[in-house]
PDB file of C-alpha atoms and ligand atoms in Angstrom:
ATOM      1  CA  MET A   1     -13.765   0.676  -6.886  1.00 96.00           C
ATOM      2  CA  ILE A   2     -11.535  -1.752  -5.012  1.00 97.00           C
ATOM      3  CA  ILE A   3      -7.908  -2.001  -6.037  1.00 97.00           C
ATOM      4  CA  GLY A   4      -5.258  -4.283  -4.634  1.00 97.00           C
ATOM      5  CA  PHE A   5      -1.495  -4.101  -5.022  1.00 97.00           C
ATOM      6  CA  VAL A   6      -0.368  -7.647  -4.465  1.00 96.00           C
ATOM      7  CA  GLN A   7       2.916  -9.504  -4.488  1.00 91.00           C
ATOM      8  CA  THR A   8       4.104 -12.522  -2.589  1.00 86.00           C
ATOM      9  CA  LYS A   9       7.621 -11.175  -3.078  1.00 85.00           C
ATOM     10  CA  GLY A  10       8.689  -8.253  -0.843  1.00 84.00           C
ATOM     11  CA  GLY A  11      10.371  -5.037  -1.971  1.00 90.00           C
ATOM     12  CA  THR A  12       8.593  -4.597  -5.299  1.00 94.00           C
ATOM     13  CA  GLY A  13       7.040  -1.211  -4.488  1.00 94.00           C
ATOM     14  CA  LYS A  14       3.558  -2.324  -3.311  1.00 94.00           C
ATOM     15  CA  SER A  15       3.367  -0.054  -0.294  1.00 94.00           C
ATOM     16  CA  THR A  16       4.904   2.901  -2.147  1.00 94.00           C
ATOM     17  CA  LEU A  17       2.371   2.477  -4.955  1.00 97.00           C
ATOM     18  CA  ALA A  18      -0.590   2.050  -2.575  1.00 97.00           C
ATOM     19  CA  VAL A  19       0.233   5.247  -0.675  1.00 96.00           C
ATOM     20  CA  ASN A  20       1.028   7.442  -3.612  1.00 96.00           C
ATOM     21  CA  THR A  21      -1.881   6.383  -5.815  1.00 98.00           C
ATOM     22  CA  ALA A  22      -4.199   6.966  -2.814  1.00 98.00           C
ATOM     23  CA  PHE A  23      -2.913  10.548  -2.588  1.00 98.00           C
ATOM     24  CA  SER A  24      -2.706  11.113  -6.358  1.00 98.00           C
ATOM     25  CA  GLU A  25      -4.559  14.025  -7.890  1.00 98.00           C
ATOM     26  CA  SER A  26      -6.257  11.716 -10.415  1.00 98.00           C
ATOM     27  CA  MET A  27      -7.773   9.481  -7.737  1.00 98.00           C
ATOM     28  CA  ASN A  28      -8.727  12.435  -5.542  1.00 98.00           C
ATOM     29  CA  ARG A  29     -10.514  14.152  -8.419  1.00 97.00           C
ATOM     30  CA  GLN A  30     -12.487  10.975  -9.161  1.00 96.00           C
ATOM     31  CA  PHE A  31     -13.449   9.635  -5.723  1.00 97.00           C
ATOM     32  CA  PRO A  32     -15.109  11.416  -2.757  1.00 97.00           C
ATOM     33  CA  SER A  33     -13.536   9.132  -0.159  1.00 98.00           C
ATOM     34  CA  ILE A  34     -10.452   6.942  -0.311  1.00 98.00           C
ATOM     35  CA  ALA A  35      -9.504   4.165   2.088  1.00 98.00           C
ATOM     36  CA  LEU A  36      -5.881   3.081   2.201  1.00 98.00           C
ATOM     37  CA  VAL A  37      -5.796  -0.402   3.700  1.00 98.00           C
ATOM     38  CA  GLU A  38      -2.740  -2.287   4.893  1.00 96.00           C
ATOM     39  CA  LEU A  39      -3.137  -6.030   5.376  1.00 94.00           C
ATOM     40  CA  ASP A  40       0.447  -6.631   6.425  1.00 88.00           C
ATOM     41  CA  PRO A  41       0.749  -7.507  10.139  1.00 86.00           C
ATOM     42  CA  GLN A  42       4.229  -5.889  10.047  1.00 86.00           C
ATOM     43  CA  GLY A  43       2.518  -2.529   9.728  1.00 91.00           C
ATOM     44  CA  THR A  44       4.990  -0.600   7.538  1.00 90.00           C
ATOM     45  CA  LEU A  45       2.263   1.779   6.387  1.00 94.00           C
ATOM     46  CA  LYS A  46       0.830   2.009   9.885  1.00 95.00           C
ATOM     47  CA  SER A  47       4.110   3.435  11.180  1.00 93.00           C
ATOM     48  CA  TRP A  48       4.236   5.749   8.184  1.00 94.00           C
ATOM     49  CA  TRP A  49       0.703   6.962   8.920  1.00 96.00           C
ATOM     50  CA  GLU A  50       1.500   7.510  12.600  1.00 95.00           C
ATOM     51  CA  GLU A  51       4.435   9.730  11.600  1.00 93.00           C
ATOM     52  CA  ARG A  52       2.014  11.797   9.540  1.00 94.00           C
ATOM     53  CA  ASP A  53      -0.328  12.060  12.484  1.00 93.00           C
ATOM     54  CA  ASP A  54       2.501  13.190  14.746  1.00 94.00           C
ATOM     55  CA  MET A  55       3.469  15.888  12.260  1.00 93.00           C
ATOM     56  CA  GLY A  56      -0.180  16.970  11.905  1.00 95.00           C
ATOM     57  CA  LEU A  57      -0.235  16.455   8.126  1.00 95.00           C
ATOM     58  CA  ASP A  58      -3.635  16.816   6.424  1.00 96.00           C
ATOM     59  CA  PRO A  59      -4.936  13.433   5.179  1.00 96.00           C
ATOM     60  CA  GLY A  60      -7.498  15.080   2.860  1.00 97.00           C
ATOM     61  CA  LYS A  61      -9.939  12.454   1.580  1.00 97.00           C
ATOM     62  CA  VAL A  62      -7.712   9.556   2.558  1.00 98.00           C
ATOM     63  CA  SER A  63      -8.368   7.427   5.619  1.00 98.00           C
ATOM     64  CA  PHE A  64      -6.023   4.709   6.814  1.00 98.00           C
ATOM     65  CA  HIS A  65      -6.942   1.230   8.040  1.00 98.00           C
ATOM     66  CA  HIS A  66      -4.699  -1.533   9.288  1.00 97.00           C
ATOM     67  CA  ILE A  67      -6.171  -5.024   9.320  1.00 95.00           C
ATOM     68  CA  SER A  68      -3.696  -7.236  11.074  1.00 87.00           C
ATOM     69  CA  SER A  69      -5.924 -10.045  12.336  1.00 86.00           C
ATOM     70  CA  THR A  70      -4.999 -13.504  11.129  1.00 82.00           C
ATOM     71  CA  GLN A  71      -8.449 -14.712  12.140  1.00 87.00           C
ATOM     72  CA  LYS A  72     -10.404 -15.357   8.954  1.00 87.00           C
ATOM     73  CA  GLU A  73     -13.779 -13.841   9.936  1.00 92.00           C
ATOM     74  CA  VAL A  74     -12.287 -10.698  11.486  1.00 92.00           C
ATOM     75  CA  PHE A  75     -10.071 -10.188   8.443  1.00 90.00           C
ATOM     76  CA  GLN A  76     -12.914 -10.623   5.943  1.00 93.00           C
ATOM     77  CA  GLN A  77     -15.394  -8.549   7.920  1.00 95.00           C
ATOM     78  CA  GLY A  78     -12.831  -5.753   8.247  1.00 95.00           C
ATOM     79  CA  ILE A  79     -12.309  -5.564   4.487  1.00 96.00           C
ATOM     80  CA  LYS A  80     -16.038  -5.680   3.740  1.00 96.00           C
ATOM     81  CA  SER A  81     -17.008  -2.948   6.155  1.00 97.00           C
ATOM     82  CA  ILE A  82     -14.314  -0.529   4.919  1.00 97.00           C
ATOM     83  CA  SER A  83     -15.434  -1.062   1.322  1.00 97.00           C
ATOM     84  CA  ASP A  84     -19.035  -0.240   2.303  1.00 97.00           C
ATOM     85  CA  PHE A  85     -18.044   3.241   3.427  1.00 97.00           C
ATOM     86  CA  ASN A  86     -15.564   4.310   0.729  1.00 98.00           C
ATOM     87  CA  GLU A  87     -15.877   4.915  -3.009  1.00 97.00           C
ATOM     88  CA  LEU A  88     -12.272   3.886  -3.513  1.00 98.00           C
ATOM     89  CA  MET A  89     -10.396   1.310  -1.525  1.00 98.00           C
ATOM     90  CA  ILE A  90      -6.701   0.676  -2.132  1.00 98.00           C
ATOM     91  CA  MET A  91      -5.232  -2.390  -0.471  1.00 97.00           C
ATOM     92  CA  ASP A  92      -1.612  -3.260   0.161  1.00 96.00           C
ATOM     93  CA  ILE A  93      -1.743  -7.070   0.042  1.00 94.00           C
ATOM     94  CA  PRO A  94       1.323  -9.027   1.093  1.00 87.00           C
ATOM     95  CA  GLY A  95       1.961 -12.698   0.494  1.00 77.00           C
ATOM     96  CA  GLU A  96       3.924 -14.635   3.073  1.00 68.00           C
ATOM     97  CA  SER A  97       3.020 -12.712   6.207  1.00 63.00           C
ATOM     98  CA  THR A  98      -0.761 -13.140   5.918  1.00 69.00           C
ATOM     99  CA  GLY A  99      -0.991 -16.640   4.485  1.00 75.00           C
ATOM    100  CA  LYS A 100      -2.480 -17.933   1.274  1.00 84.00           C
ATOM    101  CA  LEU A 101      -6.147 -17.868   2.317  1.00 86.00           C
ATOM    102  CA  HIS A 102      -5.993 -14.203   3.250  1.00 88.00           C
ATOM    103  CA  THR A 103      -4.187 -13.264   0.052  1.00 91.00           C
ATOM    104  CA  ARG A 104      -6.764 -15.179  -1.969  1.00 92.00           C
ATOM    105  CA  PHE A 105      -9.718 -13.574  -0.214  1.00 93.00           C
ATOM    106  CA  ALA A 106      -8.287 -10.053  -0.596  1.00 93.00           C
ATOM    107  CA  CYS A 107      -7.497 -10.595  -4.299  1.00 94.00           C
ATOM    108  CA  ALA A 108     -10.925 -12.073  -4.993  1.00 95.00           C
ATOM    109  CA  PHE A 109     -12.538  -9.054  -3.295  1.00 95.00           C
ATOM    110  CA  CYS A 110     -10.825  -6.580  -5.665  1.00 96.00           C
ATOM    111  CA  ASP A 111     -12.245  -5.156  -8.887  1.00 96.00           C
ATOM    112  CA  LEU A 112      -8.693  -4.799 -10.090  1.00 97.00           C
ATOM    113  CA  VAL A 113      -5.531  -6.547  -8.946  1.00 97.00           C
ATOM    114  CA  ILE A 114      -2.221  -4.886  -9.785  1.00 98.00           C
ATOM    115  CA  ILE A 115       0.903  -7.012  -9.511  1.00 97.00           C
ATOM    116  CA  PRO A 116       4.105  -4.931  -9.358  1.00 97.00           C
ATOM    117  CA  MET A 117       6.885  -6.960 -10.980  1.00 97.00           C
ATOM    118  CA  ARG A 118      10.450  -6.334 -12.064  1.00 96.00           C
ATOM    119  CA  MET A 119      11.717  -7.507 -15.442  1.00 94.00           C
ATOM    120  CA  SER A 120      13.724 -10.316 -13.928  1.00 93.00           C
ATOM    121  CA  THR A 121      13.596 -14.095 -14.184  1.00 93.00           C
ATOM    122  CA  ASN A 122      13.771 -14.188 -10.397  1.00 91.00           C
ATOM    123  CA  ASP A 123      10.523 -12.224 -10.016  1.00 92.00           C
ATOM    124  CA  GLU A 124       8.870 -14.206 -12.789  1.00 93.00           C
ATOM    125  CA  SER A 125       9.577 -17.585 -11.262  1.00 92.00           C
ATOM    126  CA  ALA A 126       8.479 -16.357  -7.809  1.00 90.00           C
ATOM    127  CA  PHE A 127       5.242 -15.172  -9.407  1.00 94.00           C
ATOM    128  CA  MET A 128       4.620 -18.417 -11.280  1.00 94.00           C
ATOM    129  CA  SER A 129       5.161 -20.587  -8.214  1.00 92.00           C
ATOM    130  CA  ASN A 130       3.461 -18.430  -5.537  1.00 92.00           C
ATOM    131  CA  LEU A 131       0.923 -15.905  -6.812  1.00 94.00           C
ATOM    132  CA  TYR A 132      -0.189 -17.420 -10.099  1.00 95.00           C
ATOM    133  CA  PRO A 133      -1.655 -20.583  -8.492  1.00 94.00           C
ATOM    134  CA  ILE A 134      -3.794 -18.342  -6.236  1.00 94.00           C
ATOM    135  CA  ILE A 135      -5.007 -16.330  -9.244  1.00 95.00           C
ATOM    136  CA  LYS A 136      -5.831 -19.515 -11.153  1.00 96.00           C
ATOM    137  CA  GLU A 137      -7.911 -20.734  -8.199  1.00 95.00           C
ATOM    138  CA  ILE A 138      -9.851 -17.451  -8.099  1.00 96.00           C
ATOM    139  CA  ILE A 139     -10.568 -17.524 -11.847  1.00 96.00           C
ATOM    140  CA  ARG A 140     -11.591 -21.163 -11.679  1.00 96.00           C
ATOM    141  CA  ALA A 141     -14.105 -20.349  -8.912  1.00 96.00           C
ATOM    142  CA  VAL A 142     -15.322 -17.060 -10.464  1.00 95.00           C
ATOM    143  CA  PRO A 143     -14.652 -16.942 -14.231  1.00 94.00           C
ATOM    144  CA  GLU A 144     -15.840 -13.292 -14.460  1.00 92.00           C
ATOM    145  CA  LYS A 145     -12.696 -12.340 -12.565  1.00 92.00           C
ATOM    146  CA  LYS A 146     -10.689 -13.002 -15.703  1.00 91.00           C
ATOM    147  CA  GLY A 147      -9.373  -9.702 -17.035  1.00 91.00           C
ATOM    148  CA  GLN A 148      -8.892  -8.191 -13.575  1.00 95.00           C
ATOM    149  CA  PHE A 149      -5.264  -9.217 -13.062  1.00 97.00           C
ATOM    150  CA  HIS A 150      -2.567  -6.904 -14.374  1.00 97.00           C
ATOM    151  CA  VAL A 151       1.172  -6.832 -13.998  1.00 97.00           C
ATOM    152  CA  LEU A 152       2.748  -3.408 -13.529  1.00 98.00           C
ATOM    153  CA  PRO A 153       6.413  -3.361 -14.606  1.00 98.00           C
ATOM    154  CA  VAL A 154       8.365  -1.736 -11.771  1.00 98.00           C
ATOM    155  CA  PHE A 155      11.815  -0.219 -11.227  1.00 97.00           C
ATOM    156  CA  THR A 156      12.283   0.046 -14.970  1.00 97.00           C
ATOM    157  CA  HIS A 157      15.091   2.248 -16.268  1.00 96.00           C
ATOM    158  CA  PRO A 158      13.641   5.766 -16.634  1.00 95.00           C
ATOM    159  CA  LEU A 159      14.839   5.978 -20.239  1.00 94.00           C
ATOM    160  CA  LEU A 160      13.644   2.541 -21.307  1.00 93.00           C
ATOM    161  CA  ASN A 161      10.969   2.527 -23.983  1.00 94.00           C
ATOM    162  CA  SER A 162       7.770   1.347 -22.216  1.00 93.00           C
ATOM    163  CA  ARG A 163       6.687  -0.520 -25.340  1.00 94.00           C
ATOM    164  CA  HIS A 164       9.658  -2.794 -24.792  1.00 93.00           C
ATOM    165  CA  CYS A 165       8.418  -3.649 -21.245  1.00 93.00           C
ATOM    166  CA  PHE A 166       4.878  -4.340 -22.400  1.00 95.00           C
ATOM    167  CA  ASP A 167       6.062  -6.644 -25.198  1.00 95.00           C
ATOM    168  CA  TYR A 168       8.375  -8.425 -22.799  1.00 95.00           C
ATOM    169  CA  PHE A 169       5.611  -9.125 -20.261  1.00 96.00           C
ATOM    170  CA  GLU A 170       2.930  -9.976 -22.809  1.00 93.00           C
ATOM    171  CA  ASP A 171       5.367 -12.576 -24.064  1.00 93.00           C
ATOM    172  CA  ILE A 172       6.125 -14.272 -20.746  1.00 95.00           C
ATOM    173  CA  LEU A 173       2.802 -13.879 -18.866  1.00 96.00           C
ATOM    174  CA  PRO A 174       0.134 -16.590 -18.856  1.00 96.00           C
ATOM    175  CA  PRO A 175      -3.012 -15.713 -20.883  1.00 93.00           C
ATOM    176  CA  GLN A 176      -5.156 -14.811 -17.819  1.00 92.00           C
ATOM    177  CA  ILE A 177      -2.741 -12.033 -16.839  1.00 96.00           C
ATOM    178  CA  SER A 178      -2.110  -8.901 -18.872  1.00 95.00           C
ATOM    179  CA  CYS A 179       0.417  -6.113 -18.618  1.00 96.00           C
ATOM    180  CA  LEU A 180      -0.866  -2.698 -17.532  1.00 96.00           C
ATOM    181  CA  PRO A 181      -0.061  -0.029 -20.159  1.00 96.00           C
ATOM    182  CA  ALA A 182       1.984   1.956 -17.625  1.00 97.00           C
ATOM    183  CA  VAL A 183       5.309   1.508 -15.839  1.00 98.00           C
ATOM    184  CA  PHE A 184       6.721   2.451 -12.433  1.00 98.00           C
ATOM    185  CA  PRO A 185      10.272   3.599 -13.224  1.00 97.00           C
ATOM    186  CA  ALA A 186      13.107   3.521 -10.695  1.00 96.00           C
ATOM    187  CA  ARG A 187      13.557   6.998  -9.180  1.00 95.00           C
ATOM    188  CA  THR A 188      16.150   7.925  -6.569  1.00 91.00           C
ATOM    189  CA  VAL A 189      13.616  10.283  -4.997  1.00 91.00           C
ATOM    190  CA  TYR A 190      11.986   7.351  -3.153  1.00 91.00           C
ATOM    191  CA  GLU A 191      15.184   6.652  -1.264  1.00 83.00           C
ATOM    192  CA  ASN A 192      15.177  10.206   0.075  1.00 74.00           C
ATOM    193  CA  PHE A 193      11.799  10.509   1.695  1.00 69.00           C
ATOM    194  CA  ASN A 194       9.716   7.343   1.695  1.00 63.00           C
ATOM    195  CA  ARG A 195      10.058   6.472   5.361  1.00 64.00           C
ATOM    196  CA  LYS A 196       9.337   9.909   6.782  1.00 79.00           C
ATOM    197  CA  GLY A 197       5.545  10.051   6.578  1.00 89.00           C
ATOM    198  CA  PHE A 198       5.299  12.375   3.561  1.00 92.00           C
ATOM    199  CA  ASN A 199       3.549  11.686   0.304  1.00 93.00           C
ATOM    200  CA  LEU A 200       5.056  12.826  -3.004  1.00 94.00           C
ATOM    201  CA  ASN A 201       3.137  16.108  -3.165  1.00 93.00           C
ATOM    202  CA  GLU A 202       4.171  17.090   0.358  1.00 93.00           C
ATOM    203  CA  TYR A 203       7.761  16.179  -0.425  1.00 92.00           C
ATOM    204  CA  ALA A 204       7.599  18.322  -3.564  1.00 93.00           C
ATOM    205  CA  LYS A 205       6.676  21.369  -1.445  1.00 93.00           C
ATOM    206  CA  LEU A 206       9.476  20.578   0.977  1.00 91.00           C
ATOM    207  CA  VAL A 207      12.170  20.630  -1.734  1.00 91.00           C
ATOM    208  CA  GLU A 208      10.741  23.517  -3.763  1.00 93.00           C
ATOM    209  CA  SER A 209      13.965  25.512  -3.488  1.00 94.00           C
ATOM    210  CA  ASN A 210      16.179  22.654  -4.710  1.00 92.00           C
ATOM    211  CA  LYS A 211      16.152  22.414  -8.496  1.00 94.00           C
ATOM    212  CA  LYS A 212      17.567  18.909  -8.736  1.00 91.00           C
ATOM    213  CA  TYR A 213      15.171  17.382  -6.214  1.00 91.00           C
ATOM    214  CA  THR A 214      12.239  19.278  -7.687  1.00 94.00           C
ATOM    215  CA  HIS A 215      12.997  17.823 -11.111  1.00 95.00           C
ATOM    216  CA  GLN A 216      13.130  14.283  -9.660  1.00 94.00           C
ATOM    217  CA  VAL A 217       9.959  14.590  -7.625  1.00 95.00           C
ATOM    218  CA  THR A 218       8.079  16.104 -10.580  1.00 97.00           C
ATOM    219  CA  LYS A 219       8.995  13.062 -12.682  1.00 97.00           C
ATOM    220  CA  ALA A 220       7.862  10.723  -9.885  1.00 97.00           C
ATOM    221  CA  ILE A 221       4.525  12.551  -9.598  1.00 98.00           C
ATOM    222  CA  GLU A 222       4.037  12.197 -13.371  1.00 98.00           C
ATOM    223  CA  ASP A 223       4.649   8.423 -13.092  1.00 98.00           C
ATOM    224  CA  ILE A 224       2.086   8.069 -10.296  1.00 98.00           C
ATOM    225  CA  GLU A 225      -0.562  10.160 -12.107  1.00 98.00           C
ATOM    226  CA  LYS A 226      -0.103   8.071 -15.260  1.00 98.00           C
ATOM    227  CA  ILE A 227      -0.456   4.844 -13.261  1.00 98.00           C
ATOM    228  CA  SER A 228      -3.547   6.176 -11.439  1.00 98.00           C
ATOM    229  CA  GLN A 229      -5.217   7.286 -14.678  1.00 98.00           C
ATOM    230  CA  THR A 230      -4.500   3.920 -16.281  1.00 98.00           C
ATOM    231  CA  ILE A 231      -6.012   2.128 -13.276  1.00 98.00           C
ATOM    232  CA  ILE A 232      -9.121   4.327 -13.394  1.00 97.00           C
ATOM    233  CA  SER A 233      -9.705   3.675 -17.098  1.00 95.00           C
ATOM    234  CA  ILE A 234      -9.101  -0.087 -16.841  1.00 94.00           C
ATOM    235  CA  GLY A 235     -11.380  -0.165 -13.775  1.00 88.00           C
ATOM    236  CA  LYS A 236     -14.123   1.496 -15.832  1.00 84.00           C
ATOM    237  CA  GLU A 237     -13.697  -1.065 -18.624  1.00 82.00           C
ATOM    238  CA  CYS A 238     -14.078  -3.890 -16.075  1.00 73.00           C
ATOM    239  CA  ASP A 239     -17.179  -2.184 -14.677  1.00 71.00           C
ATOM    240  CA  ASP A 240     -18.742  -1.798 -18.145  1.00 72.00           C
ATOM    241  CA  SER A 241     -18.180  -5.438 -18.988  1.00 67.00           C
ATOM    242  CA  LYS A 242     -20.044  -6.613 -15.837  1.00 61.00           C
TER     243      LYS A 242
HETATM  244  N1  ADP B 301       9.974   3.684  -8.136  1.00 61.61           N
HETATM  245  C1  ADP B 301      10.917   3.415  -7.227  1.00 61.61           C
HETATM  246  N2  ADP B 301      12.198   3.657  -7.514  1.00 61.61           N
HETATM  247  C2  ADP B 301      13.165   3.388  -6.623  1.00 61.61           C
HETATM  248  N3  ADP B 301      12.956   2.892  -5.389  1.00 61.61           N
HETATM  249  C3  ADP B 301      11.690   2.619  -5.043  1.00 61.61           C
HETATM  250  C4  ADP B 301      10.592   2.853  -5.941  1.00 61.61           C
HETATM  251  N4  ADP B 301       9.456   2.491  -5.301  1.00 61.61           N
HETATM  252  C5  ADP B 301       9.808   2.039  -4.087  1.00 61.61           C
HETATM  253  N5  ADP B 301      11.133   2.111  -3.924  1.00 61.61           N
HETATM  254  C6  ADP B 301      11.922   1.667  -2.745  1.00 61.61           C
HETATM  255  O1  ADP B 301      11.972   0.230  -2.771  1.00 61.61           O
HETATM  256  C7  ADP B 301      11.833  -0.304  -1.471  1.00 61.61           C
HETATM  257  C8  ADP B 301      10.656  -1.257  -1.426  1.00 61.61           C
HETATM  258  O2  ADP B 301       9.452  -0.559  -1.640  1.00 61.61           O
HETATM  259  P1  ADP B 301       8.110  -0.929  -0.870  1.00 61.61           P
HETATM  260  O3  ADP B 301       7.058  -0.046  -1.409  1.00 61.61           O
HETATM  261  O4  ADP B 301       8.327  -0.913   0.596  1.00 61.61           O
HETATM  262  O5  ADP B 301       7.900  -2.437  -1.393  1.00 61.61           O
HETATM  263  P2  ADP B 301       6.943  -3.594  -0.833  1.00 61.61           P
HETATM  264  O6  ADP B 301       5.800  -2.943  -0.124  1.00 61.61           O
HETATM  265  O7  ADP B 301       6.541  -4.334  -2.055  1.00 61.61           O
HETATM  266  O8  ADP B 301       7.778  -4.444   0.063  1.00 61.61           O
HETATM  267  C9  ADP B 301      11.677   0.890  -0.547  1.00 61.61           C
HETATM  268  O9  ADP B 301      12.927   1.171   0.032  1.00 61.61           O
HETATM  269  C10 ADP B 301      11.243   2.021  -1.454  1.00 61.61           C
HETATM  270  O10 ADP B 301      11.661   3.257  -0.979  1.00 61.61           O
HETATM  271 MG1   MG B 302       5.223  -3.214   1.880  1.00 61.61          MG
END
């Protein structure tokens, strides 16, 4: 299965979601090998991965790949060859820094495209003017791709009723895009550890003795497992309909 987290707008949780779903228990139970792929030339995840390496943290089934080439053939060949060797591939797909052609190729290559989006008119209009035209082009060229594009509501208030988010997005999204039946709530825990090379499970071990942090990280792990399970089941539906 090939999954992409894509947004032309920065700071919507793409990289955080890519990393933590790759290390989630649900994904690791389901797939023998997992490739985490960063397509951003800035290399945020690359630095994160290098910190892990320096600390000697166990990557388990997850391998990391950074494709930074802006040359079309190198970029496309890189993506194809990684997907040949891994049962699950999770891509962090940026917008501006790679250019439209690269974003379009990466999205078209995915079985499932997840678009993290806040409930804000700002994010909606950015989506409609930047990412949506790319998605429309893909669907026009390959109509079977319809049904593979899903918005994931992000940074929602932890106490907000998810039903409210789904209704909101179903209302404003164009018909080719649906809302994933899961949310990525705002959690302060991400501010505490994200940059240091740990994944959520490793961070949970680190703060075991602190009740408050343990409560927060447990909630965050639950969010990620729910998102991963939802992705797996939607991915299966897409597979069955092929
Ligand atoms: N669920 C969350 N709740 C609160 N902050 C988050 C959450 N997910 C990510 N963040 C923070 O938001 C910022 C942007 O996240 P990041 O994953 O780097 O976004 P992107 O890759 O889309 O630019 C980071 O500082 C990250 O720690
Ligand atoms: Mg990022």
